[in-house]
Structure formats: structure tokens, C-alpha cells
Amino acid sequence: MNVAIIGTGYVGLPTGVGLAEIGHQVTCIDREVSKIDALQAGKVTLYEAGLDELLHKNFEQGRITFTTSIKQGVEQADIVLIAVGTPPHPVTHEADLQYVYGACVEIAHHLQGYTIIATKSTVPVGTGDVIEKLINKTNPQADFDVVSLPEFLREGYAVHDFFHPARIVIGTNSSRAQSCIKKLYSYFDGKAPLYFVSRRSGETIKYASNSFLAIKIHYINEVADFCEKIGADVLEVAGGMGLDPRIGQSFLNPGPGYGGSCFPKDTMAMLYMAQQNSVDLSLVDAAVKGNQHRMQNIALRLKNFVERLNQSESKIAVLGLAFKDGTDDCRESPAITILSHLLPMLNGLNTKVSAYDAKAIDNARTILGAKINYADSIEECLQNADGLVVLTEWPEFKHLDLAVVKNLMRGTFILDCRNVFDIKSAQQLGFDYHGIGRSIPHTDKSV
Ligand code: UGA
């Protein structure tokens, strides 16, 4: 089939490459000339494991092309996927749909023959109805269906997730659109369920799923706090909980709070929609507030550590800036948020902050600028540090030899917000080690 995808970001590009790989003819469209120039020159514009190779392969075999022209992509298309950004409004946190609607008006002018317009971007419930009206108004002759096709790819694992979806949700009541989408995803016959629902249910599934996962993370983070106080180990607790298939093992990793371009935005947008409809989503609300509070607390713990040092100058080493491992993305990264809280708290304390991340330095620099130092290597970051905080769970951090870390650092304080280090080794080496939800084994004084 001929597929046009508008938007070549973390959703659009991996989806386009995946669809090309399963045999479709794909045109990726982006209005940013520099992005399209780079892609045409074979340069992948974002870091995503396995994307580079697959993109080159499909580009060379002529199954994927890149253009800034909506006309060029849409005229040929059986299906147009909208994968443009829906950034949150700075005050209300309502999803900003100007890019979605702008794209739809342009699409409407160039539709030829029956076409499906599907939203891959996360859009508020009811957006499909608005798009339908907008296209009808712009081009009353157009023959089309608007479908909700929510995306469940995780950044960093997008290529893997494209080929191994847990489900493909299709929101439409049109049988014509349903058979078209079945054809688009025929590669997944017998591999993943196609789940057909109404358009509004499709739109809701996306918000309800992301909010549920955010609540799950917030819950295990609170359980971690509980474990720290009560003398239990959250990794053992989460492992034991997860063995119950009703709970499941995934998304029970405690950490510095959830981040990224999706959970923070989608939870807030869902709360906004609930408020508009006089519904109380108290669990989502608690997760949002608790998550924000958590990052402030971590910053405070670091500031308290620096104050306790009581030195004329000090250094904090930060390992990890991306919002999670496997990506260069720093949008709503807990690491960046924590540093943004911490830096003003360190005023007057003569503390240098040095950070290392193999993939995310460039993106972090655009947000934090010259407020911190960016180390070229882990060794440089750790050299003479009084304290170390781990904020992203990159595998290379997990594999660090703690004896080497000890030799490089001046101090012994570690705040391991991703539990990457072995608690026993850290303690044996004399580190003042603090994991998340990890406590020194509890001795029952009554025994
Ligand atoms: C998330 C969803 O997982 C995808 O299904 C969805 O398609 C995507 O949002 C989206 O809406 O586009 P993503 O934001 O890439 O994907 O990242 P996740 O892997 O879900 O992680 C989100 C945040 O939660 C990260 O900060 C991560 O470190 C944190 N997290 C995740 C935890 O703290 N603990 C966990 O157990 C899992």
C-alpha cells in the first residue's frame, strides 16, 4: 500500500521505516527542510536502536522516500498517518493541536480517491470528529475516513516494538476503513491482535494506558519509599509482586520519577479532559503530583549532602541525562528536572556539577546550557567527585567496576536513583550508598 506519514519524529520515523520494511511504499513528510535534507542524505535525525540500518536498507531499495511536500506524499496515498507533535499548553496542559489541524487542512486539499487519515499522534478524545469536519469543510468532495491508530512504541525500543506489538488498536466504525487497516497490518496476522473499537475509544485507550503505567510507576516509587523506612528491599518486593500475573513484572522499577515526552504530557492532558467533563481522576492526579514532588526531593537530598560536606568547594558527578536508557531524548527528563531544581539550591556552595551521558549531551546542552560541565567520559565525570548521582539506567553504568569508581572519586557518597549498582559491593567498598527503596538489612532487636 502507499502510505504517507506526516512528522519524522520519534513516532513518525520508526513507524515509517517499519511499514517500509513490511513491504509498503512509504513517503515521510516533514516541514523542517533540514530534517528532510539530512534524511535524504542518509543521516538519521534521532537516536533509536536499529533504526539506522533499517532506514538505509529500505531507502536503498526504494521503499521509503522523504519530502517536505504534503502534496507529493498525499496524492498517491491510500493511508495518511499523522505523527506530528501535540505539545502541552504551558498553563492548562491541554494538548496543542495546531500542528495536527494545520496538517489536516493541507492534506484535505490533496486527497485523491478513497483515503484513510489516521492519527498516530496522541490526540484528545474527540479530535477525530473535529478532523472529519475540518476535511469535509476544506474539501467537500473528498472521499475519506478518519481513524484513531494510537501508537504504543517506546522510545529507544521503537524498532523492536514496531515488530513485536502487544496489540494494534484501531478506532473506527467504518467497515471500509477496517478492511484497509487490516491490509496495512496483514504482516501481523497471527502475531498480534488487531483490536477494533470506536474512534473515541481508540483515542481513550492511549491516554488510559499511559496514565495507568504512570500510576504503576508512581505506586512502586511510593512502595520504594516505604521499603527504605521499613527495612525491606523494593527489588525483592517488586519481584514478588510481579510474579502474580494480575500484577506483572514490567513497570515496577522504582526510580527518580517517570519522564519523557509522553507520560508527563498525557497524564496532564487526561486530567484536563477529566476536569472539562467533571470527572475525578484522583489516581492520575496523585501520580502527577507525587512524581513532581519526588524529583524536588531528590534535588533536596543532593543539596543536603553538599551542605553536610561543609567544604570550600565540591563536585557532584551525574551519570545520565536522558529520560531513560536507550534514547538521546531529554524532554521532561527526570535528570534535567532534578538538576534544574538543584542548581539554584547550590548557589553560594561553590559546587561543580559534571554530567556524562553517551547519547544525550547535545540535547541536554540545549536545555541546561553552560550551567553544568559535560564530561567526555565516565572517568572524567567521576574524577575527584565528592558525590555521585545516577539518574539514567544506561547499561554501561550497570557494568562499572565500583572499585575503579572508588579510586576515581574523592568522596564516597552515591545516590543511585536507578538501582544500577550492587548494594553489597558498594557497602563492602566503603561507599555511603543510597539506592531507591534499598535498605541495609533490618535486624529485629526483639530476637
Ligand atoms: C511510553 C509508553 O511506554 C509507550 O507505550 C508509548 O507509546 C509512549 O510512551 C508514547 O506515548 O509515545 P516512553 O515514553 O518511550 O513510552 O518510555 P517508557 O519506557 O514508557 O518510560 C517512561 C518513563 O517511565 C521513563 O522516565 C522511565 O525511566 C520511567 N519508568 C519506566 C520507570 O521509572 N520505571 C519503570 O518501571 C518503567
Tab-separated table of C-alpha atoms and ligand atoms in Angstrom:
chain	number	residue	atom	x	y	z
A	1	MET	CA	0.000	0.000	0.000
A	2	ASN	CA	1.033	3.628	-0.376
A	3	VAL	CA	1.479	5.275	2.999
A	4	ALA	CA	2.279	8.905	3.750
A	5	ILE	CA	3.474	9.845	7.234
A	6	ILE	CA	3.444	13.441	8.381
A	7	GLY	CA	6.104	14.094	11.024
A	8	THR	CA	9.502	12.410	11.208
A	9	GLY	CA	9.993	12.437	14.990
A	10	TYR	CA	10.289	9.582	17.470
A	11	VAL	CA	6.898	8.177	16.363
A	12	GLY	CA	6.776	9.002	12.640
A	13	LEU	CA	10.229	7.877	11.582
A	14	PRO	CA	10.356	4.421	13.215
A	15	THR	CA	6.763	3.779	12.091
A	16	GLY	CA	7.610	4.790	8.521
A	17	VAL	CA	10.705	2.624	8.447
A	18	GLY	CA	8.794	-0.317	9.959
A	19	LEU	CA	5.979	-0.031	7.411
A	20	ALA	CA	8.524	0.108	4.582
A	21	GLU	CA	10.251	-2.986	5.955
A	22	ILE	CA	6.969	-4.946	5.919
A	23	GLY	CA	6.546	-4.093	2.265
A	24	HIS	CA	4.666	-0.806	1.972
A	25	GLN	CA	5.685	2.175	-0.133
A	26	VAL	CA	6.238	4.966	2.375
A	27	THR	CA	6.659	8.723	1.986
A	28	CYS	CA	7.851	10.521	5.116
A	29	ILE	CA	6.908	14.175	5.203
A	30	ASP	CA	8.260	16.897	7.451
A	31	ARG	CA	8.090	20.649	7.046
A	32	GLU	CA	11.578	21.041	8.536
A	33	VAL	CA	13.809	21.262	5.476
A	34	SER	CA	16.976	20.459	7.452
A	35	LYS	CA	15.465	17.176	8.709
A	36	ILE	CA	14.406	16.076	5.242
A	37	ASP	CA	17.790	17.092	3.761
A	38	ALA	CA	19.548	15.027	6.428
A	39	LEU	CA	17.299	12.003	5.885
A	40	GLN	CA	17.752	12.182	2.127
A	41	ALA	CA	21.498	12.249	2.711
A	42	GLY	CA	21.117	9.064	4.778
A	43	LYS	CA	21.548	10.733	8.176
A	44	VAL	CA	19.110	9.557	10.842
A	45	THR	CA	17.947	12.602	12.780
A	46	LEU	CA	17.388	10.873	16.142
A	47	TYR	CA	18.923	8.017	18.097
A	48	GLU	CA	16.879	4.846	18.058
A	49	ALA	CA	18.435	1.371	18.247
A	50	GLY	CA	18.423	-0.426	14.887
A	51	LEU	CA	16.774	2.438	13.008
A	52	ASP	CA	19.849	3.492	11.050
A	53	GLU	CA	20.404	0.119	9.380
A	54	LEU	CA	16.734	-0.454	8.581
A	55	LEU	CA	16.300	3.031	7.189
A	56	HIS	CA	19.302	2.703	4.871
A	57	LYS	CA	18.172	-0.706	3.666
A	58	ASN	CA	14.660	0.483	2.792
A	59	PHE	CA	15.909	3.761	1.327
A	60	GLU	CA	18.311	1.922	-0.974
A	61	GLN	CA	15.569	-0.487	-2.009
A	62	GLY	CA	13.325	2.481	-2.837
A	63	ARG	CA	10.550	1.685	-0.360
A	64	ILE	CA	10.925	4.885	1.664
A	65	THR	CA	11.319	8.472	0.464
A	66	PHE	CA	11.469	11.836	2.213
A	67	THR	CA	9.903	15.131	1.251
A	68	THR	CA	8.725	18.448	2.660
A	69	SER	CA	5.710	18.391	0.321
A	70	ILE	CA	2.407	17.156	1.764
A	71	LYS	CA	1.006	17.257	-1.781
A	72	GLN	CA	3.653	14.850	-3.081
A	73	GLY	CA	3.042	12.295	-0.336
A	74	VAL	CA	-0.732	12.555	-0.004
A	75	GLU	CA	-1.817	12.439	-3.663
A	76	GLN	CA	-0.560	8.850	-4.006
A	77	ALA	CA	-1.501	7.674	-0.541
A	78	ASP	CA	-4.022	5.018	0.476
A	79	ILE	CA	-3.355	5.923	4.093
A	80	VAL	CA	-2.041	9.144	5.615
A	81	LEU	CA	-0.663	8.831	9.133
A	82	ILE	CA	-0.461	11.956	11.244
A	83	ALA	CA	2.518	11.803	13.603
A	84	VAL	CA	3.174	15.470	14.349
A	85	GLY	CA	3.793	16.878	17.822
A	86	THR	CA	0.954	17.710	20.237
A	87	PRO	CA	2.857	19.787	22.818
A	88	PRO	CA	1.100	20.698	26.055
A	89	HIS	CA	-0.291	24.179	26.621
A	90	PRO	CA	2.076	25.814	29.159
A	91	VAL	CA	-0.740	26.708	31.571
A	92	THR	CA	-3.698	24.348	31.059
A	93	HIS	CA	-1.590	21.375	29.821
A	94	GLU	CA	-4.270	20.781	27.199
A	95	ALA	CA	-2.740	19.158	24.080
A	96	ASP	CA	-1.973	21.797	21.453
A	97	LEU	CA	-3.481	20.589	18.188
A	98	GLN	CA	-2.365	23.372	15.864
A	99	TYR	CA	0.112	21.099	14.014
A	100	VAL	CA	-2.459	18.306	13.682
A	101	TYR	CA	-5.172	20.615	12.326
A	102	GLY	CA	-2.715	22.518	10.129
A	103	ALA	CA	-1.600	19.235	8.557
A	104	CYS	CA	-5.231	18.102	8.077
A	105	VAL	CA	-6.231	21.226	6.163
A	106	GLU	CA	-3.284	20.739	3.819
A	107	ILE	CA	-3.983	17.023	3.472
A	108	ALA	CA	-7.608	17.801	2.570
A	109	HIS	CA	-6.528	19.870	-0.449
A	110	HIS	CA	-4.570	16.975	-1.952
A	111	LEU	CA	-6.728	13.911	-1.299
A	112	GLN	CA	-7.318	11.803	-4.424
A	113	GLY	CA	-9.559	8.745	-4.284
A	114	TYR	CA	-10.579	7.000	-1.068
A	115	THR	CA	-8.001	7.729	1.633
A	116	ILE	CA	-7.692	6.954	5.316
A	117	ILE	CA	-6.405	9.698	7.572
A	118	ALA	CA	-5.180	8.118	10.777
A	119	THR	CA	-3.963	9.828	13.932
A	120	LYS	CA	-0.778	8.315	15.363
A	121	SER	CA	-0.117	11.425	17.451
A	122	THR	CA	-1.740	11.256	20.885
A	123	VAL	CA	-4.796	13.441	20.494
A	124	PRO	CA	-7.585	14.394	22.913
A	125	VAL	CA	-10.711	12.297	22.745
A	126	GLY	CA	-12.982	13.701	20.039
A	127	THR	CA	-10.170	15.019	17.846
A	128	GLY	CA	-11.079	12.512	15.111
A	129	ASP	CA	-14.540	14.097	14.904
A	130	VAL	CA	-13.024	17.571	14.544
A	131	ILE	CA	-10.613	16.366	11.844
A	132	GLU	CA	-13.506	14.798	9.938
A	133	LYS	CA	-15.439	18.090	9.968
A	134	LEU	CA	-12.330	20.069	9.030
A	135	ILE	CA	-11.595	17.900	5.995
A	136	ASN	CA	-15.249	17.901	4.893
A	137	LYS	CA	-15.299	21.682	5.137
A	138	THR	CA	-11.974	22.145	3.319
A	139	ASN	CA	-12.701	19.646	0.562
A	140	PRO	CA	-16.405	18.630	0.426
A	141	GLN	CA	-15.678	16.187	-2.442
A	142	ALA	CA	-13.079	14.234	-0.504
A	143	ASP	CA	-13.690	10.502	-0.026
A	144	PHE	CA	-12.087	9.556	3.290
A	145	ASP	CA	-12.323	8.054	6.754
A	146	VAL	CA	-10.637	9.342	9.877
A	147	VAL	CA	-9.245	6.564	12.075
A	148	SER	CA	-7.609	6.556	15.506
A	149	LEU	CA	-4.456	4.436	15.351
A	150	PRO	CA	-2.760	5.043	18.690
A	151	GLU	CA	0.942	4.361	18.963
A	152	PHE	CA	2.431	2.272	21.756
A	153	LEU	CA	6.122	2.331	20.729
A	154	ARG	CA	8.604	3.062	23.498
A	155	GLU	CA	11.430	5.400	22.671
A	156	GLY	CA	14.726	3.558	22.477
A	157	TYR	CA	12.907	0.328	21.624
A	158	ALA	CA	10.707	1.671	18.855
A	159	VAL	CA	12.061	-0.617	16.128
A	160	HIS	CA	11.729	-3.677	18.363
A	161	ASP	CA	8.238	-2.623	19.466
A	162	PHE	CA	7.107	-1.998	15.891
A	163	PHE	CA	7.770	-5.640	15.010
A	164	HIS	CA	6.507	-7.035	18.335
A	165	PRO	CA	3.361	-5.119	19.239
A	166	ALA	CA	1.272	-6.354	22.156
A	167	ARG	CA	-1.798	-5.163	20.241
A	168	ILE	CA	-2.760	-2.896	17.367
A	169	VAL	CA	-5.659	-0.660	18.326
A	170	ILE	CA	-7.848	0.625	15.501
A	171	GLY	CA	-10.516	3.166	16.309
A	172	THR	CA	-13.134	3.323	13.568
A	173	ASN	CA	-16.688	2.198	12.941
A	174	SER	CA	-16.238	2.257	9.149
A	175	SER	CA	-16.016	-1.260	7.679
A	176	ARG	CA	-14.273	0.145	4.606
A	177	ALA	CA	-11.577	1.668	6.819
A	178	GLN	CA	-11.339	-1.549	8.848
A	179	SER	CA	-10.532	-3.673	5.781
A	180	CYS	CA	-7.944	-1.128	4.611
A	181	ILE	CA	-6.192	-1.156	8.002
A	182	LYS	CA	-6.311	-4.984	8.052
A	183	LYS	CA	-4.398	-4.901	4.768
A	184	LEU	CA	-1.883	-2.394	6.173
A	185	TYR	CA	-1.138	-4.683	9.103
A	186	SER	CA	-1.509	-8.064	7.321
A	187	TYR	CA	2.150	-8.777	8.219
A	188	PHE	CA	0.981	-9.155	11.825
A	189	ASP	CA	-1.654	-11.837	11.063
A	190	GLY	CA	-1.267	-14.468	13.776
A	191	LYS	CA	1.420	-12.358	15.507
A	192	ALA	CA	-0.542	-9.604	17.255
A	193	PRO	CA	-4.235	-8.959	17.785
A	194	LEU	CA	-5.935	-6.215	15.807
A	195	TYR	CA	-8.328	-4.658	18.292
A	196	PHE	CA	-11.174	-2.767	16.618
A	197	VAL	CA	-13.035	-0.169	18.676
A	198	SER	CA	-14.877	3.092	18.128
A	199	ARG	CA	-12.773	6.128	17.285
A	200	ARG	CA	-13.318	7.747	20.689
A	201	SER	CA	-12.440	4.505	22.472
A	202	GLY	CA	-9.243	4.277	20.408
A	203	GLU	CA	-8.281	7.798	21.437
A	204	THR	CA	-9.088	6.997	25.075
A	205	ILE	CA	-7.117	3.723	25.140
A	206	LYS	CA	-3.926	5.671	24.537
A	207	TYR	CA	-4.448	8.097	27.444
A	208	ALA	CA	-5.789	5.420	29.770
A	209	SER	CA	-2.798	3.145	29.024
A	210	ASN	CA	-0.118	5.794	29.530
A	211	SER	CA	-1.801	7.103	32.676
A	212	PHE	CA	-2.123	3.573	34.067
A	213	LEU	CA	1.592	2.931	33.507
A	214	ALA	CA	2.437	6.276	35.128
A	215	ILE	CA	0.311	5.310	38.152
A	216	LYS	CA	2.056	1.931	38.315
A	217	ILE	CA	5.475	3.608	38.386
A	218	HIS	CA	4.310	6.126	40.959
A	219	TYR	CA	2.992	3.285	43.100
A	220	ILE	CA	6.256	1.329	43.064
A	221	ASN	CA	8.129	4.567	43.823
A	222	GLU	CA	5.980	5.057	46.905
A	223	VAL	CA	6.454	1.398	47.849
A	224	ALA	CA	10.206	2.033	47.490
A	225	ASP	CA	9.990	4.919	49.964
A	226	PHE	CA	8.067	2.621	52.287
A	227	CYS	CA	10.726	-0.121	51.918
A	228	GLU	CA	13.512	2.327	52.756
A	229	LYS	CA	11.852	3.223	56.041
A	230	ILE	CA	10.643	-0.228	56.977
A	231	GLY	CA	13.848	-2.113	56.195
A	232	ALA	CA	12.713	-4.058	53.129
A	233	ASP	CA	14.239	-4.222	49.642
A	234	VAL	CA	11.973	-2.905	46.896
A	235	LEU	CA	13.627	-5.094	44.251
A	236	GLU	CA	12.666	-8.196	46.217
A	237	VAL	CA	9.218	-6.761	46.868
A	238	ALA	CA	8.610	-5.826	43.218
A	239	GLY	CA	9.882	-9.236	42.107
A	240	GLY	CA	7.450	-10.952	44.461
A	241	MET	CA	4.541	-8.756	43.432
A	242	GLY	CA	5.267	-9.196	39.744
A	243	LEU	CA	5.086	-12.995	39.931
A	244	ASP	CA	1.339	-12.557	40.233
A	245	PRO	CA	0.207	-12.406	36.582
A	246	ARG	CA	-2.539	-9.989	37.585
A	247	ILE	CA	0.208	-7.524	38.524
A	248	GLY	CA	3.026	-8.447	36.120
A	249	GLN	CA	6.772	-7.724	36.341
A	250	SER	CA	7.007	-4.762	33.992
A	251	PHE	CA	6.923	-1.122	35.047
A	252	LEU	CA	7.774	-1.960	38.633
A	253	ASN	CA	11.251	-0.418	38.535
A	254	PRO	CA	11.481	2.372	41.095
A	255	GLY	CA	13.435	5.431	40.112
A	256	PRO	CA	13.653	9.217	40.159
A	257	GLY	CA	10.123	9.542	38.747
A	258	TYR	CA	8.766	8.995	35.267
A	259	GLY	CA	9.648	11.415	32.487
A	260	GLY	CA	9.810	11.686	28.717
A	261	SER	CA	7.641	13.347	26.155
A	262	CYS	CA	4.640	11.074	26.829
A	263	PHE	CA	3.732	10.198	30.435
A	264	PRO	CA	4.029	13.716	31.904
A	265	LYS	CA	2.183	15.240	28.943
A	266	ASP	CA	-0.506	12.573	28.599
A	267	THR	CA	-1.346	12.365	32.311
A	268	MET	CA	-1.765	16.143	32.435
A	269	ALA	CA	-3.834	16.164	29.239
A	270	MET	CA	-6.051	13.395	30.595
A	271	LEU	CA	-6.562	15.348	33.816
A	272	TYR	CA	-7.505	18.393	31.758
A	273	MET	CA	-10.092	16.389	29.795
A	274	ALA	CA	-11.451	14.897	33.022
A	275	GLN	CA	-11.771	18.331	34.580
A	276	GLN	CA	-13.568	19.627	31.481
A	277	ASN	CA	-16.010	16.752	31.854
A	278	SER	CA	-16.363	16.989	35.649
A	279	VAL	CA	-14.760	13.606	36.274
A	280	ASP	CA	-12.411	12.996	39.195
A	281	LEU	CA	-9.302	11.057	38.103
A	282	SER	CA	-7.809	11.082	41.576
A	283	LEU	CA	-5.211	8.365	40.928
A	284	VAL	CA	-3.818	10.169	37.901
A	285	ASP	CA	-3.778	13.385	39.896
A	286	ALA	CA	-1.866	11.702	42.732
A	287	ALA	CA	0.671	10.250	40.306
A	288	VAL	CA	1.274	13.632	38.654
A	289	LYS	CA	1.754	15.469	41.950
A	290	GLY	CA	3.770	12.666	43.568
A	291	ASN	CA	6.060	12.428	40.549
A	292	GLN	CA	6.835	16.145	40.613
A	293	HIS	CA	7.413	16.065	44.356
A	294	ARG	CA	9.779	13.118	44.013
A	295	MET	CA	12.180	14.997	41.746
A	296	GLN	CA	12.218	18.012	44.084
A	297	ASN	CA	13.024	15.661	46.958
A	298	ILE	CA	15.961	14.099	45.147
A	299	ALA	CA	17.375	17.564	44.445
A	300	LEU	CA	16.951	18.388	48.127
A	301	ARG	CA	18.774	15.209	49.189
A	302	LEU	CA	21.701	16.222	46.968
A	303	LYS	CA	21.747	19.759	48.327
A	304	ASN	CA	21.686	18.433	51.896
A	305	PHE	CA	24.613	16.175	51.058
A	306	VAL	CA	26.648	19.120	49.733
A	307	GLU	CA	25.826	21.164	52.835
A	308	ARG	CA	26.866	18.291	55.105
A	309	LEU	CA	30.221	18.134	53.305
A	310	ASN	CA	30.919	21.607	54.580
A	311	GLN	CA	33.811	22.060	52.135
A	312	SER	CA	35.010	25.254	50.478
A	313	GLU	CA	34.453	23.631	47.082
A	314	SER	CA	32.919	20.344	45.969
A	315	LYS	CA	31.962	18.322	42.914
A	316	ILE	CA	28.893	16.237	42.127
A	317	ALA	CA	29.124	13.685	39.324
A	318	VAL	CA	25.903	12.983	37.429
A	319	LEU	CA	25.615	9.800	35.394
A	320	GLY	CA	22.788	10.035	32.883
A	321	LEU	CA	20.829	12.907	31.387
A	322	ALA	CA	18.375	11.150	29.043
A	323	PHE	CA	14.895	10.462	30.426
A	324	LYS	CA	15.681	6.735	30.333
A	325	ASP	CA	18.272	4.468	28.739
A	326	GLY	CA	18.317	3.737	25.026
A	327	THR	CA	17.466	7.259	23.905
A	328	ASP	CA	19.092	10.666	23.437
A	329	ASP	CA	15.800	12.363	24.375
A	330	CYS	CA	15.930	14.810	27.283
A	331	ARG	CA	12.354	16.091	27.065
A	332	GLU	CA	10.895	16.070	30.590
A	333	SER	CA	13.893	14.013	31.661
A	334	PRO	CA	13.921	13.472	35.444
A	335	ALA	CA	17.685	14.110	35.277
A	336	ILE	CA	17.156	17.553	33.766
A	337	THR	CA	14.273	18.395	36.118
A	338	ILE	CA	16.301	17.330	39.168
A	339	LEU	CA	19.281	19.397	38.010
A	340	SER	CA	17.010	22.369	37.326
A	341	HIS	CA	15.787	22.164	40.944
A	342	LEU	CA	19.273	21.507	42.310
A	343	LEU	CA	21.336	24.189	40.582
A	344	PRO	CA	19.624	27.181	42.236
A	345	MET	CA	19.836	25.349	45.601
A	346	LEU	CA	23.619	25.134	45.177
A	347	ASN	CA	24.040	28.900	44.829
A	348	GLY	CA	26.825	30.040	47.093
A	349	LEU	CA	28.021	26.496	47.867
A	350	ASN	CA	30.809	26.524	45.253
A	351	THR	CA	29.802	23.142	43.859
A	352	LYS	CA	30.706	21.993	40.385
A	353	VAL	CA	28.254	19.643	38.641
A	354	SER	CA	29.739	17.403	35.976
A	355	ALA	CA	27.481	15.155	33.885
A	356	TYR	CA	28.040	12.284	31.491
A	357	ASP	CA	25.661	10.629	29.039
A	358	ALA	CA	26.851	8.806	25.919
A	359	LYS	CA	23.893	9.888	23.782
A	360	ALA	CA	22.093	12.821	25.357
A	361	ILE	CA	24.734	15.530	25.954
A	362	ASP	CA	23.761	17.590	22.897
A	363	ASN	CA	20.080	17.586	23.818
A	364	ALA	CA	20.829	18.297	27.484
A	365	ARG	CA	23.041	21.208	26.497
A	366	THR	CA	20.168	22.847	24.621
A	367	ILE	CA	18.191	22.874	27.900
A	368	LEU	CA	20.820	23.397	30.611
A	369	GLY	CA	23.393	25.315	28.568
A	370	ALA	CA	26.571	26.185	30.448
A	371	LYS	CA	25.062	25.714	33.923
A	372	ILE	CA	26.862	22.375	34.300
A	373	ASN	CA	30.008	20.764	32.865
A	374	TYR	CA	29.607	17.997	30.306
A	375	ALA	CA	32.208	15.255	30.669
A	376	ASP	CA	33.510	13.351	27.647
A	377	SER	CA	33.869	10.124	29.600
A	378	ILE	CA	32.626	8.452	32.760
A	379	GLU	CA	36.144	8.686	34.194
A	380	GLU	CA	36.304	12.441	33.620
A	381	CYS	CA	32.869	12.829	35.200
A	382	LEU	CA	33.828	10.836	38.327
A	383	GLN	CA	37.328	12.263	38.755
A	384	ASN	CA	37.622	13.865	42.240
A	385	ALA	CA	33.844	13.864	42.721
A	386	ASP	CA	32.621	14.112	46.298
A	387	GLY	CA	29.284	12.560	45.434
A	388	LEU	CA	27.756	10.600	42.571
A	389	VAL	CA	24.127	10.537	41.477
A	390	VAL	CA	22.884	8.054	38.875
A	391	LEU	CA	19.856	9.388	37.005
A	392	THR	CA	19.619	7.200	33.874
A	393	GLU	CA	19.949	3.413	33.820
A	394	TRP	CA	22.410	3.082	30.896
A	395	PRO	CA	23.890	-0.471	30.798
A	396	GLU	CA	27.428	0.960	30.806
A	397	PHE	CA	26.734	2.373	34.269
A	398	LYS	CA	25.490	-1.006	35.482
A	399	HIS	CA	28.748	-2.592	34.339
A	400	LEU	CA	31.022	-0.103	36.090
A	401	ASP	CA	33.631	-1.601	38.394
A	402	LEU	CA	32.873	0.044	41.736
A	403	ALA	CA	36.481	-0.380	42.862
A	404	VAL	CA	37.527	1.801	39.913
A	405	VAL	CA	34.759	4.278	40.762
A	406	LYS	CA	36.108	4.427	44.320
A	407	ASN	CA	39.615	5.203	43.106
A	408	LEU	CA	38.420	7.959	40.804
A	409	MET	CA	36.188	9.721	43.330
A	410	ARG	CA	37.332	11.886	46.202
A	411	GLY	CA	34.257	11.128	48.321
A	412	THR	CA	32.114	8.060	48.954
A	413	PHE	CA	28.518	9.294	48.594
A	414	ILE	CA	26.365	7.566	45.944
A	415	LEU	CA	22.696	8.308	45.316
A	416	ASP	CA	21.756	5.572	42.887
A	417	CYS	CA	18.340	6.663	41.628
A	418	ARG	CA	18.140	3.752	39.165
A	419	ASN	CA	19.500	0.980	41.411
A	420	VAL	CA	22.210	0.155	38.877
A	421	PHE	CA	24.852	-0.825	41.439
A	422	ASP	CA	25.111	-3.875	43.645
A	423	ILE	CA	24.304	-2.682	47.165
A	424	LYS	CA	26.567	-5.237	48.905
A	425	SER	CA	29.633	-4.454	46.763
A	426	ALA	CA	29.068	-0.743	47.280
A	427	GLN	CA	28.880	-1.164	51.041
A	428	GLN	CA	31.872	-3.518	51.172
A	429	LEU	CA	33.950	-0.935	49.321
A	430	GLY	CA	33.013	1.642	51.922
A	431	PHE	CA	30.628	3.731	49.835
A	432	ASP	CA	27.951	5.741	51.606
A	433	TYR	CA	25.474	4.119	49.225
A	434	HIS	CA	21.802	5.060	48.859
A	435	GLY	CA	19.664	3.172	46.370
A	436	ILE	CA	15.961	3.727	45.812
A	437	GLY	CA	13.953	1.527	48.163
A	438	ARG	CA	17.058	-0.399	49.186
A	439	SER	CA	17.835	-0.559	52.871
A	440	ILE	CA	20.587	-2.046	54.943
A	441	PRO	CA	19.253	-5.446	56.131
A	442	HIS	CA	16.997	-4.915	59.123
A	443	THR	CA	17.851	-6.573	62.418
A	444	ASP	CA	14.929	-7.316	64.644
A	445	LYS	CA	16.057	-6.139	68.073
A	446	SER	CA	13.462	-8.301	69.863
A	447	VAL	CA	15.141	-11.511	68.685
B	1	UGA	C1	5.694	5.437	26.738
B	1	UGA	C2	4.897	4.134	26.656
B	1	UGA	O1	5.592	3.109	27.361
B	1	UGA	C3	4.700	3.719	25.195
B	1	UGA	O2	3.874	2.557	25.141
B	1	UGA	C4	4.013	4.858	24.441
B	1	UGA	O3	3.879	4.560	23.060
B	1	UGA	C5	4.846	6.119	24.580
B	1	UGA	O4	5.007	6.447	25.973
B	1	UGA	C6	4.110	7.228	23.875
B	1	UGA	O5	3.052	7.636	24.357
B	1	UGA	O6	4.524	7.621	22.775
B	1	UGA	P1	8.263	6.125	26.522
B	1	UGA	O7	7.839	7.491	26.939
B	1	UGA	O8	9.156	5.962	25.362
B	1	UGA	O9	6.980	5.198	26.212
B	1	UGA	O10	9.027	5.490	27.756
B	1	UGA	P2	8.772	4.361	28.852
B	1	UGA	O11	9.694	3.249	28.599
B	1	UGA	O12	7.356	4.031	28.992
B	1	UGA	O13	9.260	5.154	30.163
B	1	UGA	C7	8.651	6.358	30.574
B	1	UGA	C8	9.272	6.841	31.867
B	1	UGA	O14	8.964	5.968	32.943
B	1	UGA	C9	10.800	6.919	31.846
B	1	UGA	O15	11.239	8.073	32.518
B	1	UGA	C10	11.240	5.668	32.571
B	1	UGA	O16	12.514	5.753	33.165
B	1	UGA	C11	10.140	5.562	33.613
B	1	UGA	N1	9.968	4.182	34.119
B	1	UGA	C12	9.508	3.195	33.306
B	1	UGA	C13	10.233	3.912	35.464
B	1	UGA	O17	10.645	4.820	36.231
B	1	UGA	N2	10.034	2.643	35.923
B	1	UGA	C14	9.594	1.644	35.141
B	1	UGA	O18	9.425	0.505	35.638
B	1	UGA	C15	9.329	1.920	33.797
